[in-house]
């Protein structure tokens, strides 16, 4: 391949559209701290996601941190979570002073295995933090049942699932809270950005305070907070991108369909099945390479693709539980499936403007 093909490429509105959106900032000089564009963006997102409540954040990571803090869990709580995710998920738990308890994943969709969860519950368990990895929806009903039985909070990391619906219901409606990432690498972005969605209306005020240093008035700070506010330039980008989101998803769908057509039934390469009742956002295209049935290992394919200027990524290898900062620190749990997948997964390039001709070349390289 003569040009470099990276795993993704940010979609952008036209320069004129963005310039028009940020123009008023030169008059108002109001650049952050819940400005006009922040308000507008929050309102349109609430509608688009079909959620009861939403709070914008500076990024996906702080959305997770703030959502966890807002749950007011007891000090030293244990949080059941998946190790097959971006490091942010585990960091958010640990940076809140909680203990991650890793749970294995399912081979069917790589989300946390709800059937292995109950065995991990102790008197210290206070929450479950599953991830809709690659936009695949977790077993939300069963997870709710377990949470109700043991009185646990459920916070979904929905960083990959923007715009996904399950039986017509927006993904942000599940659990006590869900968090989104609007990072430049995502299906939908605001350069950097994120949001927490929730049902309990009290959470709006709680999150507003937490993301603004715990400030209540000019002279009163009532709690320890952070700076997790989204600025006006990000909100402007978000508003522009939201206008084009359906087109963005439709273009990605074409790319995914091409990959599926070319790779379906290929010995040793496993694709994720589409989930019933789920409207996908086509965020990622992961393939699992089974080296016992394919002539090369995942690592060989990864390296050989790079030699051809194709930059697929090992999302998510290693497991977060195996990273130097977490290894051997937490409860030793059987993570057989998570390790199997993490050792064999490869995420192929996917973005709205990826030409179908290039998809053909990528697949050709893999099969060669
Ligand atoms: N939870 C989950 C499950 C997540 O996956 C993430 C983030 C989070 C929480 C936290 O959300 P944020 O705080 O990030 O909002 C990337 C992203 O930085 C990260 O947002 C994402 N998940 C993760 C899966 O991937 P890297 O280190 O792989 O990014 P990088 O810089 O290698 O970029 C990948 C490709 O994207 C580049 O090769 C080209 C393209 N790109 C990148 C940037 C920065 C663009 O086209 N434009 C850009 O501006 O982490």
Tab-separated table of C-alpha atoms and ligand atoms in Angstrom:
chain	number	residue	atom	x	y	z
A	1	UNK	CA	0.000	0.000	0.000
A	2	UNK	CA	1.546	3.306	-0.975
A	3	UNK	CA	-0.380	5.429	1.557
A	4	UNK	CA	-0.446	4.607	5.263
A	5	UNK	CA	-3.742	3.148	6.408
A	6	UNK	CA	-4.221	3.718	10.125
A	7	UNK	CA	-6.696	1.890	12.323
A	8	UNK	CA	-9.009	4.873	12.160
A	9	UNK	CA	-9.235	8.474	10.989
A	10	UNK	CA	-11.245	11.249	12.597
A	11	UNK	CA	-14.230	12.444	10.610
A	12	UNK	CA	-14.582	16.197	10.486
A	13	UNK	CA	-17.244	18.681	9.458
A	14	UNK	CA	-16.279	21.150	6.740
A	15	UNK	CA	-13.977	23.917	7.895
A	16	UNK	CA	-16.707	26.477	7.110
A	17	UNK	CA	-19.284	24.661	9.191
A	18	UNK	CA	-16.988	24.531	12.214
A	19	UNK	CA	-15.819	28.137	11.735
A	20	UNK	CA	-19.436	29.297	11.677
A	21	UNK	CA	-20.098	27.444	14.912
A	22	UNK	CA	-17.163	28.928	16.811
A	23	UNK	CA	-17.502	32.471	15.425
A	24	UNK	CA	-19.685	33.742	18.318
A	25	UNK	CA	-16.877	32.847	20.743
A	26	UNK	CA	-14.908	35.835	19.407
A	27	UNK	CA	-17.739	38.038	20.578
A	28	UNK	CA	-18.617	36.418	23.885
A	29	UNK	CA	-15.078	35.523	24.999
A	30	UNK	CA	-16.780	32.749	26.980
A	31	UNK	CA	-14.670	29.686	26.193
A	32	UNK	CA	-15.438	27.126	28.867
A	33	UNK	CA	-17.224	26.592	32.236
A	34	UNK	CA	-20.586	25.469	30.887
A	35	UNK	CA	-21.051	28.074	28.149
A	36	UNK	CA	-23.768	28.440	25.540
A	37	UNK	CA	-22.468	25.738	23.172
A	38	UNK	CA	-22.041	23.355	26.101
A	39	UNK	CA	-25.737	23.843	26.925
A	40	UNK	CA	-26.822	23.360	23.316
A	41	UNK	CA	-24.686	20.274	22.845
A	42	UNK	CA	-25.935	18.693	26.063
A	43	UNK	CA	-29.531	19.254	24.994
A	44	UNK	CA	-29.138	17.781	21.502
A	45	UNK	CA	-27.214	14.797	22.800
A	46	UNK	CA	-29.874	14.040	25.364
A	47	UNK	CA	-32.403	13.876	22.561
A	48	UNK	CA	-30.217	11.868	20.215
A	49	UNK	CA	-29.301	9.296	22.860
A	50	UNK	CA	-32.869	9.124	24.190
A	51	UNK	CA	-31.754	9.345	27.811
A	52	UNK	CA	-33.379	10.874	30.893
A	53	UNK	CA	-30.282	12.764	31.981
A	54	UNK	CA	-26.843	13.648	30.656
A	55	UNK	CA	-23.778	15.522	31.848
A	56	UNK	CA	-21.014	16.472	29.425
A	57	UNK	CA	-17.417	15.832	30.443
A	58	UNK	CA	-13.943	16.700	29.210
A	59	UNK	CA	-13.261	13.135	28.012
A	60	UNK	CA	-14.389	9.537	28.319
A	61	UNK	CA	-11.979	8.763	31.109
A	62	UNK	CA	-13.188	11.552	33.389
A	63	UNK	CA	-16.753	10.517	32.583
A	64	UNK	CA	-15.944	7.138	34.113
A	65	UNK	CA	-14.161	8.635	37.110
A	66	UNK	CA	-16.940	11.126	37.782
A	67	UNK	CA	-19.718	8.533	37.330
A	68	UNK	CA	-18.022	6.229	39.842
A	69	UNK	CA	-17.468	9.064	42.324
A	70	UNK	CA	-21.093	10.153	41.964
A	71	UNK	CA	-22.281	6.718	43.132
A	72	UNK	CA	-20.839	7.470	46.609
A	73	UNK	CA	-19.681	3.897	47.185
A	74	UNK	CA	-18.096	3.030	50.551
A	75	UNK	CA	-14.331	3.427	50.808
A	76	UNK	CA	-12.393	0.325	49.745
A	77	UNK	CA	-15.315	-1.089	47.737
A	78	UNK	CA	-14.800	-3.835	45.198
A	79	UNK	CA	-15.982	-3.257	41.635
A	80	UNK	CA	-16.534	-6.213	39.318
A	81	UNK	CA	-15.265	-5.395	35.846
A	82	UNK	CA	-13.811	-6.754	32.630
A	83	UNK	CA	-10.072	-6.850	31.918
A	84	UNK	CA	-10.743	-6.887	28.164
A	85	UNK	CA	-10.946	-3.144	27.686
A	86	UNK	CA	-8.907	0.026	27.286
A	87	UNK	CA	-6.796	0.795	30.348
A	88	UNK	CA	-9.040	3.767	31.213
A	89	UNK	CA	-11.779	1.491	32.622
A	90	UNK	CA	-9.501	-0.048	35.251
A	91	UNK	CA	-7.696	3.222	35.985
A	92	UNK	CA	-11.038	4.904	36.785
A	93	UNK	CA	-11.807	2.265	39.426
A	94	UNK	CA	-8.375	2.401	41.037
A	95	UNK	CA	-8.122	6.210	40.933
A	96	UNK	CA	-11.401	6.316	42.883
A	97	UNK	CA	-9.764	4.198	45.586
A	98	UNK	CA	-11.751	1.047	44.722
A	99	UNK	CA	-10.525	-2.476	44.005
A	100	UNK	CA	-11.123	-3.953	40.553
A	101	UNK	CA	-12.291	-7.569	40.629
A	102	UNK	CA	-11.740	-8.917	37.141
A	103	UNK	CA	-14.340	-11.194	35.609
A	104	UNK	CA	-13.896	-13.341	32.507
A	105	UNK	CA	-15.625	-12.549	29.202
A	106	UNK	CA	-17.858	-14.548	26.883
A	107	UNK	CA	-16.579	-15.981	23.638
A	108	UNK	CA	-19.851	-15.072	21.898
A	109	UNK	CA	-19.422	-11.273	22.059
A	110	UNK	CA	-16.320	-10.577	24.263
A	111	UNK	CA	-18.389	-8.740	26.884
A	112	UNK	CA	-18.213	-9.592	30.609
A	113	UNK	CA	-19.609	-13.058	31.423
A	114	UNK	CA	-22.681	-12.476	33.579
A	115	UNK	CA	-22.709	-16.170	34.522
A	116	UNK	CA	-19.302	-15.865	36.203
A	117	UNK	CA	-20.145	-12.677	38.064
A	118	UNK	CA	-22.078	-13.886	41.074
A	119	UNK	CA	-19.194	-16.070	42.270
A	120	UNK	CA	-17.088	-12.896	42.606
A	121	UNK	CA	-19.513	-11.004	44.835
A	122	UNK	CA	-18.304	-10.452	48.422
A	123	UNK	CA	-19.603	-8.225	51.225
A	124	UNK	CA	-17.321	-5.506	49.848
A	125	UNK	CA	-18.716	-5.562	46.321
A	126	UNK	CA	-20.500	-2.291	45.651
A	127	UNK	CA	-20.679	-1.969	41.874
A	128	UNK	CA	-20.359	-3.642	38.488
A	129	UNK	CA	-18.531	-1.839	35.680
A	130	UNK	CA	-19.040	-3.730	32.404
A	131	UNK	CA	-17.946	-2.470	28.982
A	132	UNK	CA	-19.986	-2.628	25.770
A	133	UNK	CA	-16.746	-3.530	24.035
A	134	UNK	CA	-16.631	-2.746	20.267
A	135	UNK	CA	-20.237	-1.573	20.688
A	136	UNK	CA	-21.415	-5.113	21.563
A	137	UNK	CA	-24.125	-4.849	24.198
A	138	UNK	CA	-23.577	-6.631	27.514
A	139	UNK	CA	-26.280	-8.904	28.972
A	140	UNK	CA	-28.017	-5.904	30.519
A	141	UNK	CA	-31.081	-7.761	31.903
A	142	UNK	CA	-29.093	-10.456	33.689
A	143	UNK	CA	-26.618	-7.885	35.017
A	144	UNK	CA	-29.528	-5.828	36.389
A	145	UNK	CA	-30.884	-8.937	38.144
A	146	UNK	CA	-27.546	-9.653	39.810
A	147	UNK	CA	-27.165	-6.007	40.804
A	148	UNK	CA	-30.654	-5.947	42.328
A	149	UNK	CA	-30.049	-9.181	44.216
A	150	UNK	CA	-26.867	-7.875	45.888
A	151	UNK	CA	-27.775	-4.178	45.943
A	152	UNK	CA	-24.992	-3.124	43.571
A	153	UNK	CA	-24.679	-0.080	41.331
A	154	UNK	CA	-24.143	-0.674	37.619
A	155	UNK	CA	-22.053	1.735	35.572
A	156	UNK	CA	-21.615	0.858	31.910
A	157	UNK	CA	-18.544	1.954	30.023
A	158	UNK	CA	-20.252	2.753	26.721
A	159	UNK	CA	-17.192	4.453	25.192
A	160	UNK	CA	-17.564	2.272	22.075
A	161	UNK	CA	-21.338	2.296	21.865
A	162	UNK	CA	-22.392	5.807	20.873
A	163	UNK	CA	-25.689	5.651	19.004
A	164	UNK	CA	-26.182	1.913	19.523
A	165	UNK	CA	-29.718	0.835	20.380
A	166	UNK	CA	-31.007	-2.416	21.806
A	167	UNK	CA	-34.625	-3.275	20.922
A	168	UNK	CA	-35.030	0.395	20.081
A	169	UNK	CA	-33.689	1.577	23.452
A	170	UNK	CA	-30.628	3.833	23.548
A	171	UNK	CA	-27.598	2.160	25.087
A	172	UNK	CA	-27.218	5.044	27.550
A	173	UNK	CA	-30.443	4.003	29.280
A	174	UNK	CA	-28.984	0.908	30.910
A	175	UNK	CA	-27.615	0.714	34.445
A	176	UNK	CA	-27.441	3.473	37.039
A	177	UNK	CA	-25.148	5.378	34.694
A	178	UNK	CA	-23.392	4.929	31.353
A	179	UNK	CA	-20.313	6.747	30.154
A	180	UNK	CA	-19.359	7.752	26.624
A	181	UNK	CA	-16.130	8.850	24.977
A	182	UNK	CA	-16.136	11.505	22.260
A	183	UNK	CA	-12.434	11.124	21.555
A	184	UNK	CA	-11.170	11.934	18.058
A	185	UNK	CA	-10.818	8.200	17.326
A	186	UNK	CA	-14.476	7.445	17.980
A	187	UNK	CA	-17.519	7.065	15.700
A	188	UNK	CA	-18.706	10.348	17.114
A	189	UNK	CA	-16.303	12.904	18.561
A	190	UNK	CA	-15.882	16.384	19.973
A	191	UNK	CA	-12.057	16.305	19.595
A	192	UNK	CA	-11.815	15.229	23.245
A	193	UNK	CA	-14.986	14.791	25.184
A	194	UNK	CA	-17.369	12.478	26.937
A	195	UNK	CA	-20.609	12.242	28.837
A	196	UNK	CA	-22.361	10.426	31.647
A	197	UNK	CA	-26.000	9.435	31.137
A	198	UNK	CA	-28.336	8.442	33.968
A	199	UNK	CA	-31.961	8.134	35.195
A	200	UNK	CA	-31.814	9.640	38.670
A	201	UNK	CA	-32.368	13.409	38.166
A	202	UNK	CA	-30.285	14.191	41.290
A	203	UNK	CA	-27.205	12.963	39.434
A	204	UNK	CA	-27.252	16.018	37.180
A	205	UNK	CA	-26.416	18.357	40.081
A	206	UNK	CA	-23.996	15.858	41.651
A	207	UNK	CA	-22.026	15.511	38.416
A	208	UNK	CA	-22.177	19.243	37.694
A	209	UNK	CA	-20.580	19.924	41.075
A	210	UNK	CA	-18.033	17.133	40.804
A	211	UNK	CA	-16.794	18.230	37.372
A	212	UNK	CA	-16.438	21.795	38.635
A	213	UNK	CA	-14.126	21.265	41.648
A	214	UNK	CA	-17.020	20.698	44.071
A	215	UNK	CA	-17.620	24.451	44.004
A	216	UNK	CA	-21.029	25.601	45.259
A	217	UNK	CA	-20.510	29.350	45.228
A	218	UNK	CA	-17.690	31.871	45.033
A	219	UNK	CA	-16.696	31.159	48.598
A	220	UNK	CA	-17.910	27.624	49.211
A	221	UNK	CA	-16.384	24.321	48.115
A	222	UNK	CA	-18.477	21.557	49.605
A	223	UNK	CA	-16.630	18.440	48.435
A	224	UNK	CA	-13.529	17.235	46.650
A	225	UNK	CA	-14.103	17.546	42.924
A	226	UNK	CA	-12.089	17.675	39.723
A	227	UNK	CA	-11.934	19.743	36.587
A	228	UNK	CA	-13.804	17.635	34.061
A	229	UNK	CA	-15.660	20.343	32.139
A	230	UNK	CA	-16.011	20.335	28.380
A	231	UNK	CA	-14.868	23.542	26.653
A	232	UNK	CA	-16.760	25.450	23.978
A	233	UNK	CA	-14.510	24.425	21.066
A	234	UNK	CA	-15.191	20.784	21.805
A	235	UNK	CA	-18.903	21.401	22.213
A	236	UNK	CA	-18.885	23.193	18.833
A	237	UNK	CA	-17.215	20.217	17.159
A	238	UNK	CA	-19.706	17.895	18.829
A	239	UNK	CA	-22.701	19.899	17.603
A	240	UNK	CA	-21.357	19.867	14.028
A	241	UNK	CA	-20.532	16.172	14.074
A	242	UNK	CA	-23.906	15.237	15.517
A	243	UNK	CA	-25.554	16.706	12.387
A	244	UNK	CA	-23.697	14.125	10.282
A	245	UNK	CA	-23.805	11.102	12.566
A	246	UNK	CA	-26.315	9.024	10.600
A	247	UNK	CA	-24.320	9.501	7.411
A	248	UNK	CA	-21.134	8.621	9.320
A	249	UNK	CA	-22.632	5.356	10.598
A	250	UNK	CA	-24.074	4.494	7.167
A	251	UNK	CA	-20.639	4.903	5.552
A	252	UNK	CA	-18.997	2.761	8.209
A	253	UNK	CA	-21.648	0.133	7.669
A	254	UNK	CA	-20.626	-0.162	4.020
A	255	UNK	CA	-17.005	-0.736	5.040
A	256	UNK	CA	-18.020	-3.375	7.583
A	257	UNK	CA	-20.264	-5.121	5.059
A	258	UNK	CA	-17.351	-5.284	2.633
A	259	UNK	CA	-15.064	-6.791	5.276
A	260	UNK	CA	-17.745	-9.317	6.195
A	261	UNK	CA	-18.361	-10.274	2.567
A	262	UNK	CA	-14.644	-10.865	1.975
A	263	UNK	CA	-13.805	-12.585	5.261
A	264	UNK	CA	-16.960	-14.594	5.952
A	265	UNK	CA	-16.299	-18.336	6.187
A	266	UNK	CA	-12.547	-17.868	6.018
A	267	UNK	CA	-10.898	-20.790	7.836
A	268	UNK	CA	-9.218	-19.658	11.087
A	269	UNK	CA	-10.680	-16.147	11.102
A	270	UNK	CA	-13.573	-15.496	13.416
A	271	UNK	CA	-15.850	-12.492	13.015
A	272	UNK	CA	-18.246	-11.240	15.661
A	273	UNK	CA	-21.877	-12.105	14.954
A	274	UNK	CA	-24.324	-9.239	14.855
A	275	UNK	CA	-26.374	-9.208	18.056
A	276	UNK	CA	-30.128	-9.719	17.778
A	277	UNK	CA	-32.178	-6.547	18.230
A	278	UNK	CA	-29.053	-4.369	18.292
A	279	UNK	CA	-28.595	-1.471	15.883
A	280	UNK	CA	-24.839	-1.218	15.528
A	281	UNK	CA	-22.676	1.886	15.173
A	282	UNK	CA	-19.936	-0.050	13.312
A	283	UNK	CA	-17.302	1.325	15.660
A	284	UNK	CA	-14.654	-1.384	15.307
A	285	UNK	CA	-13.969	-4.395	13.124
A	286	UNK	CA	-12.201	-7.010	15.247
A	287	UNK	CA	-11.126	-10.365	13.829
A	288	UNK	CA	-9.938	-13.292	15.933
A	289	UNK	CA	-7.122	-15.289	14.373
A	290	UNK	CA	-7.043	-18.926	15.440
A	291	UNK	CA	-3.471	-20.014	14.700
A	292	UNK	CA	-4.464	-23.696	14.765
A	293	UNK	CA	-6.615	-23.141	11.679
A	294	UNK	CA	-4.891	-20.191	10.043
A	295	UNK	CA	-1.317	-20.355	8.697
A	296	UNK	CA	-0.153	-17.323	10.758
A	297	UNK	CA	-0.531	-16.070	14.298
A	298	UNK	CA	-2.174	-12.748	15.163
A	299	UNK	CA	1.236	-11.224	15.840
A	300	UNK	CA	2.570	-12.343	12.477
A	301	UNK	CA	-0.440	-10.882	10.667
A	302	UNK	CA	-0.098	-7.631	12.654
A	303	UNK	CA	3.591	-7.298	11.737
A	304	UNK	CA	3.173	-8.257	8.104
A	305	UNK	CA	0.319	-5.775	7.691
A	306	UNK	CA	2.555	-3.030	9.114
A	307	UNK	CA	5.172	-3.913	6.561
A	308	UNK	CA	2.487	-3.195	3.971
A	309	UNK	CA	1.650	0.194	5.598
A	310	UNK	CA	-1.548	-1.141	7.173
A	311	UNK	CA	-1.762	-0.279	10.842
A	312	UNK	CA	-4.228	-2.677	12.447
A	313	UNK	CA	-4.237	-2.606	16.253
A	314	UNK	CA	-4.249	-5.170	19.058
A	315	UNK	CA	-7.215	-3.651	20.929
A	316	UNK	CA	-7.091	-4.987	23.677
A	317	UNK	CA	-3.788	-6.689	24.356
A	318	UNK	CA	-2.554	-7.138	27.034
A	319	UNK	CA	-5.544	-7.432	29.361
A	320	UNK	CA	-5.635	-4.486	31.741
A	321	UNK	CA	-5.184	-6.970	34.620
A	322	UNK	CA	-1.840	-7.983	33.074
A	323	UNK	CA	-0.446	-4.452	32.731
A	324	UNK	CA	2.575	-3.645	34.902
A	325	UNK	CA	0.566	-1.262	37.107
A	326	UNK	CA	-2.072	-3.900	37.994
A	327	UNK	CA	-0.420	-7.312	37.592
A	328	UNK	CA	-0.566	-9.549	40.705
A	329	UNK	CA	-2.221	-6.797	42.742
A	330	UNK	CA	-5.804	-7.970	42.725
A	331	UNK	CA	-7.782	-11.131	43.216
A	332	UNK	CA	-6.511	-13.965	41.060
A	333	UNK	CA	-9.421	-14.976	38.864
A	334	UNK	CA	-9.673	-17.430	35.985
A	335	UNK	CA	-9.563	-15.262	32.848
A	336	UNK	CA	-9.229	-18.041	30.291
A	337	UNK	CA	-11.521	-16.564	27.633
A	338	UNK	CA	-10.258	-13.013	28.063
A	339	UNK	CA	-6.657	-14.186	27.644
A	340	UNK	CA	-7.525	-16.334	24.656
A	341	UNK	CA	-9.232	-13.427	22.892
A	342	UNK	CA	-6.640	-10.824	23.878
A	343	UNK	CA	-3.871	-13.030	22.437
A	344	UNK	CA	-5.653	-13.467	19.103
A	345	UNK	CA	-7.658	-10.315	18.439
A	346	UNK	CA	-6.801	-7.828	15.722
A	347	UNK	CA	-8.802	-4.675	14.996
A	348	UNK	CA	-8.754	-3.800	11.314
A	349	UNK	CA	-8.795	-0.243	9.924
A	350	UNK	CA	-12.265	1.239	9.891
A	351	UNK	CA	-13.490	4.761	9.231
A	352	UNK	CA	-16.215	6.424	7.199
A	353	UNK	CA	-13.993	7.374	4.264
A	354	UNK	CA	-12.021	4.149	4.045
A	355	UNK	CA	-12.305	3.204	0.400
A	356	UNK	CA	-13.797	-0.193	-0.358
A	357	UNK	CA	-10.911	-0.782	-2.722
A	358	UNK	CA	-8.564	-0.432	0.243
A	359	UNK	CA	-10.687	-2.841	2.271
A	360	UNK	CA	-10.136	-5.341	-0.534
A	361	UNK	CA	-6.388	-4.735	-0.407
A	362	UNK	CA	-6.287	-5.150	3.384
A	363	UNK	CA	-8.153	-8.451	3.193
A	364	UNK	CA	-5.935	-9.574	0.326
A	365	UNK	CA	-2.851	-8.877	2.469
A	366	UNK	CA	-4.292	-10.862	5.373
A	367	UNK	CA	-5.213	-13.835	3.242
A	368	UNK	CA	-1.938	-13.764	1.388
B	1	LIG	N1	-13.205	3.256	27.923
B	1	LIG	C1	-12.950	2.588	26.786
B	1	LIG	C2	-13.519	1.232	26.592
B	1	LIG	C3	-12.176	3.199	25.795
B	1	LIG	O1	-11.885	2.525	24.659
B	1	LIG	C4	-11.680	4.494	25.999
B	1	LIG	C5	-10.836	5.126	24.980
B	1	LIG	C6	-11.983	5.148	27.213
B	1	LIG	C7	-12.755	4.484	28.151
B	1	LIG	C8	-11.474	6.518	27.533
B	1	LIG	O2	-12.026	7.535	26.701
B	1	LIG	P1	-11.196	8.880	26.397
B	1	LIG	O3	-10.726	9.444	27.717
B	1	LIG	O4	-10.027	8.523	25.499
B	1	LIG	O5	-12.199	9.772	25.744
B	1	LIG	C9	-7.204	5.355	21.443
B	1	LIG	C10	-7.953	6.535	22.002
B	1	LIG	O6	-7.083	7.584	22.444
B	1	LIG	C11	-8.900	6.198	23.120
B	1	LIG	O7	-9.845	7.247	23.197
B	1	LIG	C12	-9.624	4.878	22.870
B	1	LIG	N2	-10.444	4.482	23.973
B	1	LIG	C13	-8.626	3.783	22.568
B	1	LIG	C14	-9.305	2.475	22.285
B	1	LIG	O8	-7.898	4.151	21.424
B	1	LIG	P2	-4.642	4.974	21.126
B	1	LIG	O9	-3.493	5.144	22.054
B	1	LIG	O10	-4.797	3.708	20.402
B	1	LIG	O11	-4.746	6.194	20.104
B	1	LIG	P3	-3.766	6.592	18.910
B	1	LIG	O12	-3.246	7.953	19.211
B	1	LIG	O13	-2.784	5.523	18.644
B	1	LIG	O14	-4.774	6.747	17.695
B	1	LIG	C15	-5.241	5.637	16.952
B	1	LIG	C16	-5.465	6.078	15.515
B	1	LIG	O15	-6.485	7.034	15.449
B	1	LIG	C17	-4.269	6.762	14.878
B	1	LIG	O16	-3.456	5.790	14.323
B	1	LIG	C18	-4.881	7.665	13.853
B	1	LIG	C19	-6.258	7.976	14.391
B	1	LIG	N3	-6.342	9.332	14.955
B	1	LIG	C20	-5.805	9.585	16.183
B	1	LIG	C21	-5.884	10.828	16.735
B	1	LIG	C22	-5.301	11.127	18.090
B	1	LIG	C23	-6.954	10.340	14.227
B	1	LIG	O17	-7.422	10.124	13.105
B	1	LIG	N4	-7.027	11.578	14.773
B	1	LIG	C24	-6.532	11.887	15.998
B	1	LIG	O18	-6.649	13.044	16.462
B	1	LIG	O19	-5.960	5.218	22.033
